[in-house]
PDB file of C-alpha atoms in Angstrom:
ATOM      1  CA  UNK A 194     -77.496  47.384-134.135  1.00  0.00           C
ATOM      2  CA  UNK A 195     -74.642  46.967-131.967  1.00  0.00           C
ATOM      3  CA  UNK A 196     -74.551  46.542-128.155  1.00  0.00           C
ATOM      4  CA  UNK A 197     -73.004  48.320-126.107  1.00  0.00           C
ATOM      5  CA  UNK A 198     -70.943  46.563-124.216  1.00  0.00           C
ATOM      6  CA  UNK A 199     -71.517  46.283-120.214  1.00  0.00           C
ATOM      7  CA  UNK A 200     -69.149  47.734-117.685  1.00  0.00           C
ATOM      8  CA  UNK A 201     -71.484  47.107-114.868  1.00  0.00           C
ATOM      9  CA  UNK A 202     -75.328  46.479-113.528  1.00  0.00           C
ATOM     10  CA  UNK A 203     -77.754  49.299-112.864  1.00  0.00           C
ATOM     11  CA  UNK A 204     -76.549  52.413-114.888  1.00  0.00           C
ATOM     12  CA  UNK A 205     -77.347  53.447-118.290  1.00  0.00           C
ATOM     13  CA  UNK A 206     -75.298  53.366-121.077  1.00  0.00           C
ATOM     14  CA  UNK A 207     -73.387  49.900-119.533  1.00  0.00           C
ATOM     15  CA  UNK A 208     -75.907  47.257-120.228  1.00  0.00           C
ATOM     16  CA  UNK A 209     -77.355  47.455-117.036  1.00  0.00           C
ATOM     17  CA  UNK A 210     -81.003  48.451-116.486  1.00  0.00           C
ATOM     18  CA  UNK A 211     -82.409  52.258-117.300  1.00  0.00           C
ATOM     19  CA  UNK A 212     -84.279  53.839-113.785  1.00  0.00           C
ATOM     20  CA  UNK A 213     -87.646  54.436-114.030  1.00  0.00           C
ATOM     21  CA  UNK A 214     -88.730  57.765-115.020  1.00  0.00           C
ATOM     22  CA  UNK A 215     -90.517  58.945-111.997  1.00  0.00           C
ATOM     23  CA  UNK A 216     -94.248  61.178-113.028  1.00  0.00           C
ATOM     24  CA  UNK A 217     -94.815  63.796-110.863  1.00  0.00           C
ATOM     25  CA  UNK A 218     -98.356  63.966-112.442  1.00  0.00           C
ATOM     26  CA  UNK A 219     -99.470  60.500-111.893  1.00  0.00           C
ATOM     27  CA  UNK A 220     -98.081  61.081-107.897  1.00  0.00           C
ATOM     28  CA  UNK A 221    -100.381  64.152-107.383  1.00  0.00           C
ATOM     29  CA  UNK A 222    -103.082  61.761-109.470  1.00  0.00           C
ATOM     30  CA  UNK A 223    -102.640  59.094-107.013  1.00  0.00           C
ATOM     31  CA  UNK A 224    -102.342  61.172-103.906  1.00  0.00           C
ATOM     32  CA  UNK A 225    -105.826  62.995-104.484  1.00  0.00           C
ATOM     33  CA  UNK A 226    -107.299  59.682-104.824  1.00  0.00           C
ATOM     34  CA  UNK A 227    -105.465  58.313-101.731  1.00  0.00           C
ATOM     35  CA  UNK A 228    -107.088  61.337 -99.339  1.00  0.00           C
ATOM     36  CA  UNK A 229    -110.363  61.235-101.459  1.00  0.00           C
ATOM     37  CA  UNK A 230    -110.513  57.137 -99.864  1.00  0.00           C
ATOM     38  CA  UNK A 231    -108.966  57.527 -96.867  1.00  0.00           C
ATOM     39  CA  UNK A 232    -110.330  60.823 -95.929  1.00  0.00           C
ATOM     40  CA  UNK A 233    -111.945  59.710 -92.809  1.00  0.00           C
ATOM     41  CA  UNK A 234    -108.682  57.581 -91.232  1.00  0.00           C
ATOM     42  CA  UNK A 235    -106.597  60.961 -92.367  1.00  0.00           C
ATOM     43  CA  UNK A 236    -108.677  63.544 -90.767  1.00  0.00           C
ATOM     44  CA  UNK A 237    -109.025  61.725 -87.568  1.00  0.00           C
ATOM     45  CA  UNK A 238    -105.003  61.153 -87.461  1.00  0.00           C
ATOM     46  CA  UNK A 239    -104.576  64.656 -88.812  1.00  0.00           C
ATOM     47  CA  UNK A 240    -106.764  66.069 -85.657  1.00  0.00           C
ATOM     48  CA  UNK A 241    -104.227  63.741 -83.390  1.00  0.00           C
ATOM     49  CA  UNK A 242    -101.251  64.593 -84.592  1.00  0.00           C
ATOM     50  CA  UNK A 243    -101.109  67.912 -86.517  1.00  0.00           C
ATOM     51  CA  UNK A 244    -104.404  70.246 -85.626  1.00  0.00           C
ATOM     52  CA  UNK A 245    -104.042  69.564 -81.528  1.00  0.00           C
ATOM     53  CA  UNK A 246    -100.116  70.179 -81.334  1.00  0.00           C
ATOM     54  CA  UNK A 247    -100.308  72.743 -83.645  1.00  0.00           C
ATOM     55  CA  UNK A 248    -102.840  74.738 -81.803  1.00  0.00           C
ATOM     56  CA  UNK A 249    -101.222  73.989 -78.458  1.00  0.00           C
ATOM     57  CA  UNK A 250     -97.994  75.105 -80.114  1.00  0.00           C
ATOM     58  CA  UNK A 251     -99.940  78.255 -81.181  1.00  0.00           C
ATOM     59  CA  UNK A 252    -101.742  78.878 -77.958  1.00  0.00           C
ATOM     60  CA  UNK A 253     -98.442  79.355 -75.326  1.00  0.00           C
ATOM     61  CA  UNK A 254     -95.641  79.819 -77.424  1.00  0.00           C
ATOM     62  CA  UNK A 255     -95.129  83.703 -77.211  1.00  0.00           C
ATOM     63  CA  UNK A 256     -95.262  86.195 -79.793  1.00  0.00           C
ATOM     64  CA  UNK A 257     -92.347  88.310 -80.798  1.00  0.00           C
ATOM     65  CA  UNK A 258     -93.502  91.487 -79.343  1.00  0.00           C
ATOM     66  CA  UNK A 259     -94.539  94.200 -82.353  1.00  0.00           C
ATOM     67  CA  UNK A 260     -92.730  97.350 -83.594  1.00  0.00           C
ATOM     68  CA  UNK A 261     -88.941  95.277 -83.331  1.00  0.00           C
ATOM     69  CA  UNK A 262     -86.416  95.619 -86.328  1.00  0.00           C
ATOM     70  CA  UNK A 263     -84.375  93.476 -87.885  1.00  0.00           C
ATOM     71  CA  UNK A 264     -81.434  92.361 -84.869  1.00  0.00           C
ATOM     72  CA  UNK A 265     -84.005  93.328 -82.383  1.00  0.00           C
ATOM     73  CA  UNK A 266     -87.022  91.161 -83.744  1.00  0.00           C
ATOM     74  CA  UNK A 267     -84.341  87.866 -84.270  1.00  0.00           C
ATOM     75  CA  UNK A 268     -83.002  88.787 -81.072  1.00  0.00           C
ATOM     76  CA  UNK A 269     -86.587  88.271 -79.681  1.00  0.00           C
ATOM     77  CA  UNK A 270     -87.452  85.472 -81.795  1.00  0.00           C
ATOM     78  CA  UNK A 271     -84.046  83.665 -80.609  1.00  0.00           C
ATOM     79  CA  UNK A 272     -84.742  84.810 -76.424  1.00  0.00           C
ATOM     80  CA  UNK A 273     -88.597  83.052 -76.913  1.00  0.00           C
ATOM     81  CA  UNK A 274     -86.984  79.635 -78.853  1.00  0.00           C
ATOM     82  CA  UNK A 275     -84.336  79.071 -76.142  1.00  0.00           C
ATOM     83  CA  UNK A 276     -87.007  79.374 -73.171  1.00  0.00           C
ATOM     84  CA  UNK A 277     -89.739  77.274 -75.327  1.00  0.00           C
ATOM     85  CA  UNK A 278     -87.356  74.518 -77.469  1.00  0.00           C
ATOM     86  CA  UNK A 279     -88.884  71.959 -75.607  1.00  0.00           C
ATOM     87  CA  UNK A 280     -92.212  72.377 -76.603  1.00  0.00           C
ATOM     88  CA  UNK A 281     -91.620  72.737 -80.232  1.00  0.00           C
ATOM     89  CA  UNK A 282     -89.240  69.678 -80.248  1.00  0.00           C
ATOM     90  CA  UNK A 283     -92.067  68.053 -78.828  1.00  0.00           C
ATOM     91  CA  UNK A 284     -94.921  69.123 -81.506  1.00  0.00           C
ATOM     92  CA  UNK A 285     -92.404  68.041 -83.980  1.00  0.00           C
ATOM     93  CA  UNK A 286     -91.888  64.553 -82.782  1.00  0.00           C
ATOM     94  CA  UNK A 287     -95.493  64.344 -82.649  1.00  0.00           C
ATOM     95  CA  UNK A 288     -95.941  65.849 -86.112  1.00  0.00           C
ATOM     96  CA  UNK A 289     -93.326  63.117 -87.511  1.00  0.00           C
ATOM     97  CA  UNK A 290     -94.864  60.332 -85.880  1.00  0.00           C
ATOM     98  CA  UNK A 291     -98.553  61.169 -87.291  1.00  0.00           C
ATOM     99  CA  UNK A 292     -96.437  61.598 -91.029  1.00  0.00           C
ATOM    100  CA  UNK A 293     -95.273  57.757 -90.284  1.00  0.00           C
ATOM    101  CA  UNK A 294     -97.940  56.246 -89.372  1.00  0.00           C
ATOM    102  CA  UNK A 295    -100.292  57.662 -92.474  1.00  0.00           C
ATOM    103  CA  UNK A 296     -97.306  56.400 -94.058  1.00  0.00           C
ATOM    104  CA  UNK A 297     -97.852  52.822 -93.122  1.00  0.00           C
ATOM    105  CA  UNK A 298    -101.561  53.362 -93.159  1.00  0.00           C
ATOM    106  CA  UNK A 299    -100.940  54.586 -97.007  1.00  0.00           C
ATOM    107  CA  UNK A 300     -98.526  51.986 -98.484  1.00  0.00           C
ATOM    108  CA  UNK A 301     -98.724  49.332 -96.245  1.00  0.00           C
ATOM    109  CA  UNK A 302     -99.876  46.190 -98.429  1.00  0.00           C
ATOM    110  CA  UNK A 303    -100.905  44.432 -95.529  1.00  0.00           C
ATOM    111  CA  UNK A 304    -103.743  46.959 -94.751  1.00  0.00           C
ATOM    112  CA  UNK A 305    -102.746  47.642 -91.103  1.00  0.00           C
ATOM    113  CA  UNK A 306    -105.294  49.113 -88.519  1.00  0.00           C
ATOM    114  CA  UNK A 307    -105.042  52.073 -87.482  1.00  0.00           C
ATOM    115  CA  UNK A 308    -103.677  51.019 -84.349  1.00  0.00           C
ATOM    116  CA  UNK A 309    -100.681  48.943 -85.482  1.00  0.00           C
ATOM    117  CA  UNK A 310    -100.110  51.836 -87.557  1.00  0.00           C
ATOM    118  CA  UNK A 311     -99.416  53.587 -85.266  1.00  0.00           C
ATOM    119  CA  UNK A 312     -97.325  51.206 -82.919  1.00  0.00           C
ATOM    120  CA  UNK A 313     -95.424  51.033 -86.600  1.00  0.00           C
ATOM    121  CA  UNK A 314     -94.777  54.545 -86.831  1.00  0.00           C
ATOM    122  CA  UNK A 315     -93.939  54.939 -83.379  1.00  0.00           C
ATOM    123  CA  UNK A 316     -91.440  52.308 -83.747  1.00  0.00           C
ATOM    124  CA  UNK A 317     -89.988  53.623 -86.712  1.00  0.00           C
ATOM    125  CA  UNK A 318     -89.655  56.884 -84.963  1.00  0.00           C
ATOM    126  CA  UNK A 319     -86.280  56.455 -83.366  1.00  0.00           C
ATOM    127  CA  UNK A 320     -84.382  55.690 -87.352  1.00  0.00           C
ATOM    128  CA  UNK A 321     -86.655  58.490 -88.575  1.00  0.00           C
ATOM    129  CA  UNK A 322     -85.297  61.372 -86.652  1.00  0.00           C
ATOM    130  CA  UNK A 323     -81.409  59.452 -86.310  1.00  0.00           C
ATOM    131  CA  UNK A 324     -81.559  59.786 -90.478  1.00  0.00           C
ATOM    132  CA  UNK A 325     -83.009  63.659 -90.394  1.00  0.00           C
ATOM    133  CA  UNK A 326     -80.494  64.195 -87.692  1.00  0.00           C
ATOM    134  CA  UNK A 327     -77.579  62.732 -89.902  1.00  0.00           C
ATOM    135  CA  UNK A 328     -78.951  64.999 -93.319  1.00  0.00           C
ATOM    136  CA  UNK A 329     -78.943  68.128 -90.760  1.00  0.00           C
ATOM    137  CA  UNK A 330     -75.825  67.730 -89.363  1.00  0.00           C
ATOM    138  CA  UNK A 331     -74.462  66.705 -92.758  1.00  0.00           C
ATOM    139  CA  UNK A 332     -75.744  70.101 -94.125  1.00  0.00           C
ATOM    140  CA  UNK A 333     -74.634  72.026 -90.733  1.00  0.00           C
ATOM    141  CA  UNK A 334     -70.916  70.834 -91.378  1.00  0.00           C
ATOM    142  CA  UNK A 335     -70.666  71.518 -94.923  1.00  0.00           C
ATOM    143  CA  UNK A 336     -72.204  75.213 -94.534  1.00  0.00           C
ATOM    144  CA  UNK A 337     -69.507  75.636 -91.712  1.00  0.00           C
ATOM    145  CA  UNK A 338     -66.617  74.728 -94.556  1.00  0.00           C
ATOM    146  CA  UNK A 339     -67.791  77.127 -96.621  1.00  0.00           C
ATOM    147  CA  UNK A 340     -69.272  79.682 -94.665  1.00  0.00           C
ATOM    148  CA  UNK A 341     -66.205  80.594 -92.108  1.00  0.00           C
ATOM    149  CA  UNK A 342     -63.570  80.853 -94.826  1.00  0.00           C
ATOM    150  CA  UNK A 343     -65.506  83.325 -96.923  1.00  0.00           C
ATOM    151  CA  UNK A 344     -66.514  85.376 -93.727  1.00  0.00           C
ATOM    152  CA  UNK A 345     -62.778  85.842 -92.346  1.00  0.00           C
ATOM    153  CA  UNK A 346     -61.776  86.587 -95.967  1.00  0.00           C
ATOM    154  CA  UNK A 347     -64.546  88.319 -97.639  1.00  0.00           C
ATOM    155  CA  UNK A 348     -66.757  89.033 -94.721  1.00  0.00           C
ATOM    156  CA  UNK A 349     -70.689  89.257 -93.932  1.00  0.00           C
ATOM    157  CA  UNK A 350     -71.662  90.109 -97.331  1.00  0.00           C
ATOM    158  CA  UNK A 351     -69.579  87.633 -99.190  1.00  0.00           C
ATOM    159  CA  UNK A 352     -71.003  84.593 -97.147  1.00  0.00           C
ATOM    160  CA  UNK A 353     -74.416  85.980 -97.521  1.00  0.00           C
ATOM    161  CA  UNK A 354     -73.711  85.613-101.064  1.00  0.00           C
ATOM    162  CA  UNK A 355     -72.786  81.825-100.194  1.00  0.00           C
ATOM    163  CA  UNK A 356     -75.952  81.071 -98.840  1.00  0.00           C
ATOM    164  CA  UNK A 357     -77.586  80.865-101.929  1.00  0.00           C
ATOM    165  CA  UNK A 358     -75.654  77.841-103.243  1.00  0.00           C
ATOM    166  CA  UNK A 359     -75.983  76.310-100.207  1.00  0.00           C
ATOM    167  CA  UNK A 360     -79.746  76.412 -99.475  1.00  0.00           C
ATOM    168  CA  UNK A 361     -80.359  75.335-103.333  1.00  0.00           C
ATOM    169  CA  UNK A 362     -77.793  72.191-101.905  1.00  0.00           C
ATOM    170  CA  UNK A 363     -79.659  71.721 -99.107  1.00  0.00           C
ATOM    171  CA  UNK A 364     -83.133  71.877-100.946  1.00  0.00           C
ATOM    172  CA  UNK A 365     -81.581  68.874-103.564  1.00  0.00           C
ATOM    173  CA  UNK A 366     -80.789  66.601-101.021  1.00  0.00           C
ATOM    174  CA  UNK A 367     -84.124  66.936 -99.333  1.00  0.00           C
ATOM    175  CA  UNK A 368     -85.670  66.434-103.360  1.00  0.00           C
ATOM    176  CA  UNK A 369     -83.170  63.249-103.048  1.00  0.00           C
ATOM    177  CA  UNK A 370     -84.026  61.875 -99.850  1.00  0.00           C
ATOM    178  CA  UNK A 371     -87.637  62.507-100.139  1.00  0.00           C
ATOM    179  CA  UNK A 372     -89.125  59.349 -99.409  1.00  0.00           C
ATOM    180  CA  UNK A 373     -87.053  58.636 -96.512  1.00  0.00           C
ATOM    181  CA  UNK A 374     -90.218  58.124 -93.577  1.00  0.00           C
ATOM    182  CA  UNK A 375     -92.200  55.544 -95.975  1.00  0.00           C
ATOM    183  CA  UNK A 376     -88.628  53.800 -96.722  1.00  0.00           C
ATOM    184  CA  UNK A 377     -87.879  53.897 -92.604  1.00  0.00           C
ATOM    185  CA  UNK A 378     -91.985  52.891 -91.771  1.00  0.00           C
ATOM    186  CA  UNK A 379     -92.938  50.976 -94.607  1.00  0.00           C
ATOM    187  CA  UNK A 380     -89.714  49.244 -95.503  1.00  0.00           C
ATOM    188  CA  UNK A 381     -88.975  48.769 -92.481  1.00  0.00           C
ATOM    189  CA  UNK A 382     -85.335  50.175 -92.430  1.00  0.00           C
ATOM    190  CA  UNK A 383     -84.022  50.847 -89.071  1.00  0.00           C
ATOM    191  CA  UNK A 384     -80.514  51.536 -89.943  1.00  0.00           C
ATOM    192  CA  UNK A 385     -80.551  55.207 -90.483  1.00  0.00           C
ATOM    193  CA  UNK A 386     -77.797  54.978 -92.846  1.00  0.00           C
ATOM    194  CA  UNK A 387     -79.075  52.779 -94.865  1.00  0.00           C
ATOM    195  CA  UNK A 388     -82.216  54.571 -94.535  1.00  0.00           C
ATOM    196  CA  UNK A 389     -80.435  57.200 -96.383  1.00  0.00           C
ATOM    197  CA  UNK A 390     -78.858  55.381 -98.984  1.00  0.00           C
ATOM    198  CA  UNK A 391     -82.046  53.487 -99.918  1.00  0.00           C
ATOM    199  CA  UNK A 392     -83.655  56.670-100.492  1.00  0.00           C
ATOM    200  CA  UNK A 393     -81.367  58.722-102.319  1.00  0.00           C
ATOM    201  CA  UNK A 394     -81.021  55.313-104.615  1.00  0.00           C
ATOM    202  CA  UNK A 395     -85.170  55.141-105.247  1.00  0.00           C
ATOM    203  CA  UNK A 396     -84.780  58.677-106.122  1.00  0.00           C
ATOM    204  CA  UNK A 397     -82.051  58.450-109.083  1.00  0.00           C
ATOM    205  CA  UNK A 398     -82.259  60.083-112.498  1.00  0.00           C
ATOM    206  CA  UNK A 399     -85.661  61.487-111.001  1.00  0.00           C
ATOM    207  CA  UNK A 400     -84.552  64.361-109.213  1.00  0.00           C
ATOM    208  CA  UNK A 401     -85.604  67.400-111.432  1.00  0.00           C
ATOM    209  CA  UNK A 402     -88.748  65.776-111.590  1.00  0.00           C
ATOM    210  CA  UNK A 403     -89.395  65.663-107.948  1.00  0.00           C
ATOM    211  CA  UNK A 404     -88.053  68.943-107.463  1.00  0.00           C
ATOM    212  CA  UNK A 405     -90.124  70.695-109.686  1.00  0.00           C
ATOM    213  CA  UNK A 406     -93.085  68.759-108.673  1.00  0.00           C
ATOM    214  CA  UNK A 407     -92.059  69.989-104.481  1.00  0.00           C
ATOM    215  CA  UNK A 408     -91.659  73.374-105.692  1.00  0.00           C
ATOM    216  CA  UNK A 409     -94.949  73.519-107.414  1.00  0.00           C
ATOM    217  CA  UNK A 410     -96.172  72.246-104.047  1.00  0.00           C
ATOM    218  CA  UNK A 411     -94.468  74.833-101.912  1.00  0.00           C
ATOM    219  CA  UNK A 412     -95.905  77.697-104.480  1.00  0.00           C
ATOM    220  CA  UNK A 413     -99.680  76.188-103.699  1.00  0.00           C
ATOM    221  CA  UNK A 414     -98.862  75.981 -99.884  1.00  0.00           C
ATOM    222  CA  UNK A 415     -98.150  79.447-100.171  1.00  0.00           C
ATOM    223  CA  UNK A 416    -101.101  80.318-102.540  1.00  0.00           C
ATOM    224  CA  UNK A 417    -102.880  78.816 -99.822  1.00  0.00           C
ATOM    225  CA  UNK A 418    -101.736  80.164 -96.704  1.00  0.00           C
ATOM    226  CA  UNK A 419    -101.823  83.986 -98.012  1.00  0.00           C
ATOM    227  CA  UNK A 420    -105.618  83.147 -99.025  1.00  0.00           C
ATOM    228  CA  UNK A 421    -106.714  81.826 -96.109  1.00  0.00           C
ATOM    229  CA  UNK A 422    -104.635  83.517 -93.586  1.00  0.00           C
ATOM    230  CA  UNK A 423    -102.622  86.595 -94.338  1.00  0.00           C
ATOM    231  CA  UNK A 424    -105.585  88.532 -95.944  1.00  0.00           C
ATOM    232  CA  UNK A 425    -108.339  87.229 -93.623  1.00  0.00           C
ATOM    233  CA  UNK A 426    -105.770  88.012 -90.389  1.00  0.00           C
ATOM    234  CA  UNK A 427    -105.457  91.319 -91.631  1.00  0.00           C
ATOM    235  CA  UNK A 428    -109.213  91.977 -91.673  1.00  0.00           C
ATOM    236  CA  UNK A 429    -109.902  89.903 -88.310  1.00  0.00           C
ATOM    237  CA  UNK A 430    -107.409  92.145 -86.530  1.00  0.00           C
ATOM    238  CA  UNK A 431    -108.614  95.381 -87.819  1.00  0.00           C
ATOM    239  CA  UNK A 432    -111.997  93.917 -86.872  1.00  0.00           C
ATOM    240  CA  UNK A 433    -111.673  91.833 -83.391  1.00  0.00           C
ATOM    241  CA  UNK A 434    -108.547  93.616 -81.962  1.00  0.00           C
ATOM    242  CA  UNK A 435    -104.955  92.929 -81.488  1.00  0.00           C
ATOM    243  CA  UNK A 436    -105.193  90.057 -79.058  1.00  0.00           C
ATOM    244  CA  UNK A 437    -108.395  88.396 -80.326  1.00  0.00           C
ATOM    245  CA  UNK A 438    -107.872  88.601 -83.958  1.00  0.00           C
ATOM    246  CA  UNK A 439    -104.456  86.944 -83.338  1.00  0.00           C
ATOM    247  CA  UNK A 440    -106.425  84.051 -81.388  1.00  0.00           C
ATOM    248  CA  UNK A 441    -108.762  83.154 -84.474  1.00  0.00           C
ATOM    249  CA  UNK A 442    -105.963  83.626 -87.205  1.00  0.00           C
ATOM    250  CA  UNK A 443    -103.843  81.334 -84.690  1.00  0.00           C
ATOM    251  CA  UNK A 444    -106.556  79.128 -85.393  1.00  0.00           C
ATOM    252  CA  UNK A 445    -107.379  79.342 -89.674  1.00  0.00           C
ATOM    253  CA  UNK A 446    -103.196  79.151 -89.264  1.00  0.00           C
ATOM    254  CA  UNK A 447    -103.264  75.763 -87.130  1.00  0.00           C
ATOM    255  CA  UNK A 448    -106.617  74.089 -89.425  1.00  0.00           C
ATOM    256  CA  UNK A 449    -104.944  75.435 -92.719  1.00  0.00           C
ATOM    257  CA  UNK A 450    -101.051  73.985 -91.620  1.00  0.00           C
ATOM    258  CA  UNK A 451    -102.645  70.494 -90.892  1.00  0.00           C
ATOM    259  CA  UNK A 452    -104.383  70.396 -94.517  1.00  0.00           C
ATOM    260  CA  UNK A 453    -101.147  70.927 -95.865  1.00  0.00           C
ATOM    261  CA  UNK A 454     -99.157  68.256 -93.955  1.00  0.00           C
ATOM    262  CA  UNK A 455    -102.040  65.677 -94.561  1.00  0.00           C
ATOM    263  CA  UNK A 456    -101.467  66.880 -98.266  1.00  0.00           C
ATOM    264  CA  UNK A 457     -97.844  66.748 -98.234  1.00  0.00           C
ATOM    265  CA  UNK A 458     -97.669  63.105 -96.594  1.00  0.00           C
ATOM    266  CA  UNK A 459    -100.048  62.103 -99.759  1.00  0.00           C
ATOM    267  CA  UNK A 460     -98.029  63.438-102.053  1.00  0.00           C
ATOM    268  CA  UNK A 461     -94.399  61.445-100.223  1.00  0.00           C
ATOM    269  CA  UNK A 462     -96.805  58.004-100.276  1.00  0.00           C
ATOM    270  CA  UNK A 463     -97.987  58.320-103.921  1.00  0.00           C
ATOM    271  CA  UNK A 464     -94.327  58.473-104.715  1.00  0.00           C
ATOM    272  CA  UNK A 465     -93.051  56.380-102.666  1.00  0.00           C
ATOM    273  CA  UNK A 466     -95.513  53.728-104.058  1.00  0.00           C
ATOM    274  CA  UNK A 467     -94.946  54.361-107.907  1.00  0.00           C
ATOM    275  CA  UNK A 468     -91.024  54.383-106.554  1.00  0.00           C
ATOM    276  CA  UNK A 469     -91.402  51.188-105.258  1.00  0.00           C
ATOM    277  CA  UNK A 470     -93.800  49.552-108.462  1.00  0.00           C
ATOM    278  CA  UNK A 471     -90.963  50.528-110.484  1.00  0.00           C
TER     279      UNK A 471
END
């Protein structure tokens, strides 16, 4: 059989090594089994960081009064986020720093307690959100390229159109960079460039794999959420009122979201780790 010859190290097809095939099955596998023995530690840090700031986010952040339309209703939407930004910044710092430190708590071979994991995801905080900020802003700019030439040529419709390539961008480069907290909390990666880098390379040659394993994990999420609250709310508001039946679904909505993102940070660690065996 005859070699073929090497141009380089690390890609196929040049004598370097082949990346590991990542298993989406063996992640969800390992990511049951991770909240089935640390289900305890996670609710406890799931109460902390998810359940309270969700339900204080649900509690005073207004409503978008009923019976708006289309530019009315966004108009709304937009009036209540400029008066109340701070306060959902400020759930989603907390939210991020809870996903960091069940990162640690998760992958961590040195078996950290819970309080020094949370000093480490605290710490690792800072390069978390610098990194997000950088894939945002990334994303921002390269919407603007192609966005504002297609609007003054072809107008609204045309870069409506656009979108579509764009968010299916947007949604690969999240599939790419999706171990980017355990890479910044666990690895210990504080540059949030490198950050980046680091996780886009653990990710390589495994990206249709991860995506289809995220979008079988959106399609649950929303399996889930229309169970447990869009049917229920629709009953509890017939049945309690307007006011009160918003309370409790505010409530099924806030216990239901921190499931999910106790879920969700499994499912990152479990492939972080079989990233990281490879």
């Amino acid at each position: 059989m005859t070699k073929i010859p090497s141009d380089g190290p690390g890609t196929p097809g040049n004598g370097g090594p082949i990346p590991p095939r990542f298993d989406a099955s063996a992640a969800w596998s390992a990511a049951v089994k991770m909240i089935a023995a640390n289900r305890e530690m996670m609710l406890v840090l799931g109460g902390l960081f998810f359940l309270i700031p969700q339900m204080l986010l649900g509690m005073l952040l207004p409503d978008v009064p009923p019976g708006l339309e289309d530019e009315a209703a966004t108009q709304a939407a937009m009036d209540i986020f400029a008066v109340w930004w701070p306060l959902v910044l400020g759930v989603a710092v907390v939210q991020a720093a809870g996903m960091l430190t069940l990162m640690v708590l998760l992958c961590d071979s040195g078996r950290p307690v819970v309080r020094d994991a949370i000093g480490t995801g605290i710490k690792a905080l800072g390069p978390y959100v610098g990194a997000t900020l950088v894939l945002v802003a990334g994303m921002g700019i390269l919407a603007l390229l192609i966005l504002l030439p297609i609007t003054l040529a072809a107008g609204e419709a045309a870069a409506a159109v656009a979108m579509i390539p764009i968010l299916a961008v947007a949604l690969w480069i999240n599939v790419r960079t999706l171990t980017l907290a355990p890479v910044v909390a666990v690895g210990r990666e504080r540059n949030p460039f490198e950050a980046l880098k680091k996780a886009w390379g653990q990710t390589s040659g495994s990206g249709p794999r991860i995506l289809m394993m995220v979008v079988l994990f959106l399609l649950a999420a929303l399996v889930i959420s229309i169970v447990t609250t869009a049917v229920p709310g629709t009953i509890l508001i017939a049945t309690l009122g307007q006011e009160t039946g918003r309370d409790v679904v505010g409530v099924i909505e806030a216990f239901v979201s921190t499931f999910l993102m106790l879920a969700w940070s499994a499912l990152i660690a479990a492939s972080y780790r079989q990233f990281a065996k490879a």
